[in-house]
Coordinates of C-alpha atoms and ligand atoms in Angstrom, one line a residue:
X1 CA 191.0 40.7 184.9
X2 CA 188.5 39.8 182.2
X3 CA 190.1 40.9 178.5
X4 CA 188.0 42.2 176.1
X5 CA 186.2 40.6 173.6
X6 CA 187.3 41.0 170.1
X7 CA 187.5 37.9 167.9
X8 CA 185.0 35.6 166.6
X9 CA 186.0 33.3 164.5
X10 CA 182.9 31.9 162.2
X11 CA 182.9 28.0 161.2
X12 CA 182.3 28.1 157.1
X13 CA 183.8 25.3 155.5
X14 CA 180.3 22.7 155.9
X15 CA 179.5 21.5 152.1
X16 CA 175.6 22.5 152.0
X17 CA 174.2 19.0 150.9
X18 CA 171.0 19.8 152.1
X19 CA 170.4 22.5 149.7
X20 CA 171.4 21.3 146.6
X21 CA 171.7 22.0 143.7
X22 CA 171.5 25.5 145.2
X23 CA 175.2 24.8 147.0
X24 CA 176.1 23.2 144.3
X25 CA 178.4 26.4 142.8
X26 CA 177.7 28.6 146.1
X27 CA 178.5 27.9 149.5
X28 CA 175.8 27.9 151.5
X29 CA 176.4 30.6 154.1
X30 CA 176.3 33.2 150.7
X31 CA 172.4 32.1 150.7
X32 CA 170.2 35.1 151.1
X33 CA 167.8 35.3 153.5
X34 CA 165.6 38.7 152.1
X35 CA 168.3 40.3 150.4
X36 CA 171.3 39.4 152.9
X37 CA 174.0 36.2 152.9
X38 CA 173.9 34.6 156.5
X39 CA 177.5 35.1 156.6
X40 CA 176.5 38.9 156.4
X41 CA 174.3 38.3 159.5
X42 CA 176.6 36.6 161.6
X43 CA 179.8 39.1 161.0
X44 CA 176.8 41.9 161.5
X45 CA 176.1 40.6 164.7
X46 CA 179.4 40.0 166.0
X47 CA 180.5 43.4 165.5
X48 CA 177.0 45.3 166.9
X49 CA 179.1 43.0 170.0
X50 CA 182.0 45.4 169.6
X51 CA 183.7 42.4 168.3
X52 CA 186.4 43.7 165.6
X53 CA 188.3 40.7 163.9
X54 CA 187.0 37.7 162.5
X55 CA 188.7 34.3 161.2
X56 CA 186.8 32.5 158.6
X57 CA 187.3 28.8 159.1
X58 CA 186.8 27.8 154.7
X59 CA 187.0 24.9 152.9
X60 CA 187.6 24.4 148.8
X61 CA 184.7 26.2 146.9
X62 CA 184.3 28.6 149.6
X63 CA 186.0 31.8 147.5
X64 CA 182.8 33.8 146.9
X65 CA 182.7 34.5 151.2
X66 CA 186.1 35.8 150.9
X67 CA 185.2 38.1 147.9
X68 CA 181.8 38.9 149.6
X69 CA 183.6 41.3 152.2
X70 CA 186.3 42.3 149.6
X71 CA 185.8 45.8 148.1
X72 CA 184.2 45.6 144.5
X73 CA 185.5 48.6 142.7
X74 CA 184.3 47.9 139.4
X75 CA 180.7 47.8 140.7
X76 CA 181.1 50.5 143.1
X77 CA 182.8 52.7 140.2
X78 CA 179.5 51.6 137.9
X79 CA 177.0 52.3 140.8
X80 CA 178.3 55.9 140.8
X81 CA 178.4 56.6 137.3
X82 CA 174.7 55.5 136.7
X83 CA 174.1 57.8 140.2
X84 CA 172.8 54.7 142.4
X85 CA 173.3 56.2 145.6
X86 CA 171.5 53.9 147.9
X87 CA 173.2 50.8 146.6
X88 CA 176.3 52.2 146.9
X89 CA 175.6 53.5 150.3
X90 CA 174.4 50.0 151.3
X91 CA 177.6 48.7 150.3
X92 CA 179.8 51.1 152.0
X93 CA 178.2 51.0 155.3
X94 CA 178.9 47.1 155.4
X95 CA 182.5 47.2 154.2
X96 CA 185.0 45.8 156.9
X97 CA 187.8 47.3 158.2
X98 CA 191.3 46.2 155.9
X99 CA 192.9 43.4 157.8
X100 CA 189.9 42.7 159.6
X101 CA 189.4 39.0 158.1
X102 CA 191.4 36.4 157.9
X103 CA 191.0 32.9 156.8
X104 CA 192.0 29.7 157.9
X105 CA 191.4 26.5 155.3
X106 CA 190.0 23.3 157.0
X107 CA 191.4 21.0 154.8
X108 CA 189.5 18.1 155.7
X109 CA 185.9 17.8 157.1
X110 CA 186.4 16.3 161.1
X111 CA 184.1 18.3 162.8
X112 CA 183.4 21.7 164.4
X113 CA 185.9 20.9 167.4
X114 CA 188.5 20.5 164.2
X115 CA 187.0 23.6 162.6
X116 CA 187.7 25.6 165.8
X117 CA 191.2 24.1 166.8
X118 CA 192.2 25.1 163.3
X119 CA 192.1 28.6 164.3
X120 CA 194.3 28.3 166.8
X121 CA 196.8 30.7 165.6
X122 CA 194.3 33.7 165.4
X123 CA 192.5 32.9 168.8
X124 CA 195.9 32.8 170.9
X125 CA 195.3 33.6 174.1
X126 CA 192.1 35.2 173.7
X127 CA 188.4 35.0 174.7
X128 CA 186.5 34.8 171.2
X129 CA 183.0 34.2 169.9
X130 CA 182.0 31.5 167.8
X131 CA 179.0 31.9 165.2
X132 CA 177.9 29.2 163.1
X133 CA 175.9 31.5 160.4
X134 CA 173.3 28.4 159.5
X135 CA 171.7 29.2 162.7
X136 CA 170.0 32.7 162.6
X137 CA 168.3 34.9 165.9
X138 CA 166.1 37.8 165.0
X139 CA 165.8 39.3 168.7
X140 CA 165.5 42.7 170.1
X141 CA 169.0 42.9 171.5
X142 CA 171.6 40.9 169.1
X143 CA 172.0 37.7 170.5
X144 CA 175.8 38.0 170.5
X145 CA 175.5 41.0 172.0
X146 CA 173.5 39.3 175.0
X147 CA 175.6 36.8 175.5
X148 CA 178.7 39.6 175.6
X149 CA 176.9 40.9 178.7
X150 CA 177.6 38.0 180.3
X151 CA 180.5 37.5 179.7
X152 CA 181.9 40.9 180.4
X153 CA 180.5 39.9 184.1
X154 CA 181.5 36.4 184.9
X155 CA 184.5 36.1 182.4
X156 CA 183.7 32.7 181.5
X157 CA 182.3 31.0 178.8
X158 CA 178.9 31.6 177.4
X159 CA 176.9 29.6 175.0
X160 CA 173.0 30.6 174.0
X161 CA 170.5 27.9 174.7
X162 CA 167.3 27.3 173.5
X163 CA 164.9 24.4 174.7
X164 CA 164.0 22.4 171.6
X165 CA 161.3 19.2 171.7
X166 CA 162.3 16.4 173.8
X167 CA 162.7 13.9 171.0
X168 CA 164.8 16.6 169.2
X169 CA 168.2 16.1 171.6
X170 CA 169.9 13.8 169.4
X171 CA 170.3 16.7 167.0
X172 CA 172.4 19.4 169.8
X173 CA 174.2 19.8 172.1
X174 CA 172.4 19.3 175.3
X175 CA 173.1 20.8 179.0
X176 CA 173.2 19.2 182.3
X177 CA 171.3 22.2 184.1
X178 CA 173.0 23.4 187.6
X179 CA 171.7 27.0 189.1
X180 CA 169.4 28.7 187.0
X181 CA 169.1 32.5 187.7
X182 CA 166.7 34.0 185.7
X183 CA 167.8 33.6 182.4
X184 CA 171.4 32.5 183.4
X185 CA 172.3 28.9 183.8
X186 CA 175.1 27.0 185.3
X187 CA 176.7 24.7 182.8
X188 CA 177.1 21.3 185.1
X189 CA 177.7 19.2 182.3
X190 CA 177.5 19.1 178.1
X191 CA 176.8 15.7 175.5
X192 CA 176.7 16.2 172.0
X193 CA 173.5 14.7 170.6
X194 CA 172.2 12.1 172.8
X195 CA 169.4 9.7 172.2
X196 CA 166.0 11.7 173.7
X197 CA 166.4 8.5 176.6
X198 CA 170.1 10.0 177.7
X199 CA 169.8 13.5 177.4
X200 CA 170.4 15.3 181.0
X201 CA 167.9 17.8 180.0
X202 CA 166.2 19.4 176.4
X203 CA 167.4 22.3 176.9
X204 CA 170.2 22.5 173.6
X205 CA 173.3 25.0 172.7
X206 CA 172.3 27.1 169.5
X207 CA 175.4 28.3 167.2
X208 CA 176.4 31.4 169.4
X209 CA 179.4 30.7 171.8
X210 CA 181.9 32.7 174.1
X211 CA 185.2 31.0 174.9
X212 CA 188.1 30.9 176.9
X213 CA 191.3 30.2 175.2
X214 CA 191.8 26.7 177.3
X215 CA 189.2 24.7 175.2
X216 CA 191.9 24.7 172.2
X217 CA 194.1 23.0 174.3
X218 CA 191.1 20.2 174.9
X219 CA 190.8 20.4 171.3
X220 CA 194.4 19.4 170.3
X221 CA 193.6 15.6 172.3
X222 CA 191.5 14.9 169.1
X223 CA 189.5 12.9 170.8
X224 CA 186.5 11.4 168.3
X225 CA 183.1 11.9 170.0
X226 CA 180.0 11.9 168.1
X227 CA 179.8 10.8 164.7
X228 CA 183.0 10.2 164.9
X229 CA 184.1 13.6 164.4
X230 CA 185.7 16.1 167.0
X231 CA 183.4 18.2 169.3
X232 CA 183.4 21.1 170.4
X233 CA 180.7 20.1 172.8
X234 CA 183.0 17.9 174.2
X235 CA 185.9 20.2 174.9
X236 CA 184.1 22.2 176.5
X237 CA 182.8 19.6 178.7
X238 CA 186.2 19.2 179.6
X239 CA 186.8 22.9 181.2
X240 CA 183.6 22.6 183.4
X241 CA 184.5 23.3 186.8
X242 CA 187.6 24.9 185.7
X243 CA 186.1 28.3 184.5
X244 CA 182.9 29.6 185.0
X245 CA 180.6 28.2 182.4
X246 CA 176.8 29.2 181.8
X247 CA 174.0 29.3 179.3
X248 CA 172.3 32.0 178.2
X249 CA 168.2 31.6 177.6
X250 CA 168.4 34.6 175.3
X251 CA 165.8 36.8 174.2
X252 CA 164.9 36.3 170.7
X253 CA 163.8 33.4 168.2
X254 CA 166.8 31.3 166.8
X255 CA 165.8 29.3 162.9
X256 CA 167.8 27.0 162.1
X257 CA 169.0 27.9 158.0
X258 CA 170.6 24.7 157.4
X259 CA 167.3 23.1 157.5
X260 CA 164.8 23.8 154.3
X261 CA 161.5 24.5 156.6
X262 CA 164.2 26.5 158.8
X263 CA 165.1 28.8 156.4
X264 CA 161.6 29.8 154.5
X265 CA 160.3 30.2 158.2
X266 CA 163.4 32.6 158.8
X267 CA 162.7 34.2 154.8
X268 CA 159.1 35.1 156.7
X269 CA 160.0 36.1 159.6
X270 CA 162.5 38.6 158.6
X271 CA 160.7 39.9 155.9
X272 CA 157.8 40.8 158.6
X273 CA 160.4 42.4 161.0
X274 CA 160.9 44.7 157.6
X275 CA 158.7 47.9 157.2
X276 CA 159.6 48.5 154.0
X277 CA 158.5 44.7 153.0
X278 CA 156.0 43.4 155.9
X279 CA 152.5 44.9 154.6
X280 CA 152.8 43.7 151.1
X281 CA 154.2 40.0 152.8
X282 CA 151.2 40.3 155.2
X283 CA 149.1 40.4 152.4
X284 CA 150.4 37.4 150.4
X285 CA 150.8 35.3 153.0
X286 CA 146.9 35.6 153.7
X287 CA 146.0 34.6 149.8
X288 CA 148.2 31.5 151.0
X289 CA 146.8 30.3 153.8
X290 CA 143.6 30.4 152.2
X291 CA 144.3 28.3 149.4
Ligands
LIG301 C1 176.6 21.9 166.1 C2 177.1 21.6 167.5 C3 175.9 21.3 168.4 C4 175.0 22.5 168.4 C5 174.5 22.9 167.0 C6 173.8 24.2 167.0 O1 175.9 20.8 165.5 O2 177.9 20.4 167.4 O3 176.3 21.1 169.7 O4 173.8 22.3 169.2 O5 175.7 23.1 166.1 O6 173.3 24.5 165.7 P1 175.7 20.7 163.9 O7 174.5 21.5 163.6 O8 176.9 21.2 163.2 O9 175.5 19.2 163.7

């Protein structure tokens, strides 16, 4: 029986170096892209998925994500007295559900297979999603949501992939390609960043995974892969052939937020998917290019 699909748990504890001095005070995933935190997008997405309870994996300075999906009285109590409905609205319809988010610390920085395993406890015996917020998909069908499909038909795991530039594997986590339906593909094989010369293939995992329970217990062996840190990519390795396993060429464009050009190109791009904002964008961006 394939059990339904309810927990994500969302990867937050990375320090930001790449956009200091901005992450200097601020953890990164409370950067706005328009006028929304990418934690906001990821925990949006997961639960247009039907996916109800998430498990942030934090780290020191990490407080503001925890108050981000808190209920702000004092504001909400000033918002109606000065009769800002809209605001107030905007807020209400994003609030979670009490007990809906819990947090694990990762207390010291060994890698998103060490991120995951720590939330062991709240995955249990579960399927769950994984989000890493940097990474953002503007698509017509959320791209968690997409890979949900899936995964409510093969009940395996799921990961979205994206082919990137050949000379680009060393920063992924690259497939070895077996059946390719459509947009479905087996998952024959995974290695975390190889050299452009080793990689089985370009086509690379993006931050939006569906798990079987089983890879935590991969995850507990510790083993150092990459960088020296522990992989998810290469747990997961481990439970090919075990469990159905495919990727997922979704539909959509993924940018990648924890990269500077990433992130204005994603500031763009969903500011032009906005009516309210894309004429008057359209028409700045035109003075731009022109000069
Ligand atoms: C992580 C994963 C990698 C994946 C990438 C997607 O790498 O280890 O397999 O392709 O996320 O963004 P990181 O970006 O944390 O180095």
């Amino acid at each position: 029986m394939i059990k339904p699909l309810r927990k994500a748990v969302l990867p937050v504890a990375g320090l930001g170096t790449r956009f200091l001095p901005a992450t200097k005070a601020m953890p990164k995933e409370m950067l706005p892209v328009v006028d929304k935190p990418l934690i906001q997008y990821a925990v949006d997405e997961a639960r247009a998925a039907g996916i109800e309870q998430f498990c942030l994996v934090t780290g020191r300075g990490k407080t503001a994500l925890i108050d981000h999906f808190d209920i702000a009285f004092e504001l909400e109590a000033t918002l109606a007295e000065r009769g800002k409905r809209d605001a107030l609205v905007l807020l209400r319809e994003e609030a979670m559900p009490p007990g809906s988010i819990t947090t694990v610390r990762q207390q010291v920085p060994l890698g998103l297979g060490h991120a995951i395993w720590c939330a062991r406890a709240f995955i249990g015996d579960d399927a769950f999603a994984i989000l890493l917020p940097d990474d953002l998909v503007l698509s017509q069908t959320p791209c968690m949501q997409q890979l949900a499909d899936v995964y409510h038909e093969t009940g395996g795991n799921v990961l979205a992939v994206a082919e990137v530039p050949h000379e680009q594997t060393n920063r992924y986590g690259i497939l070895d390609i077996g059946h390719a339906d459509g947009n479905r593909v087996e998952v024959n094989g995974l290695v975390e960043k190889p050299a452009p010369k080793d990689a089985p293939s370009n086509l690379s995992v993006i931050g939006r995974y569906i798990l079987l329970p089983e890879v935590v217990t991969f995850l507990s062996q510790m083993e150092r892969g990459a960088g020296n840190e522990v992989q998810l990519t290469d747990a997961m390795a481990k439970m090919i052939g075990h469990t159905p396993f495919h990727g997922l060429k979704f539909e959509g464009k993924r940018f990648d937020c924890g990269d500077k050009i990433g992130f204005l190109e994603a500031q763009i791009a969903f500011a032009l998917a906005r009516p309210d904002l894309a004429p008057a964008v359209r028409d700045f961006l035109k003075l731009y290019a022109n000069s």
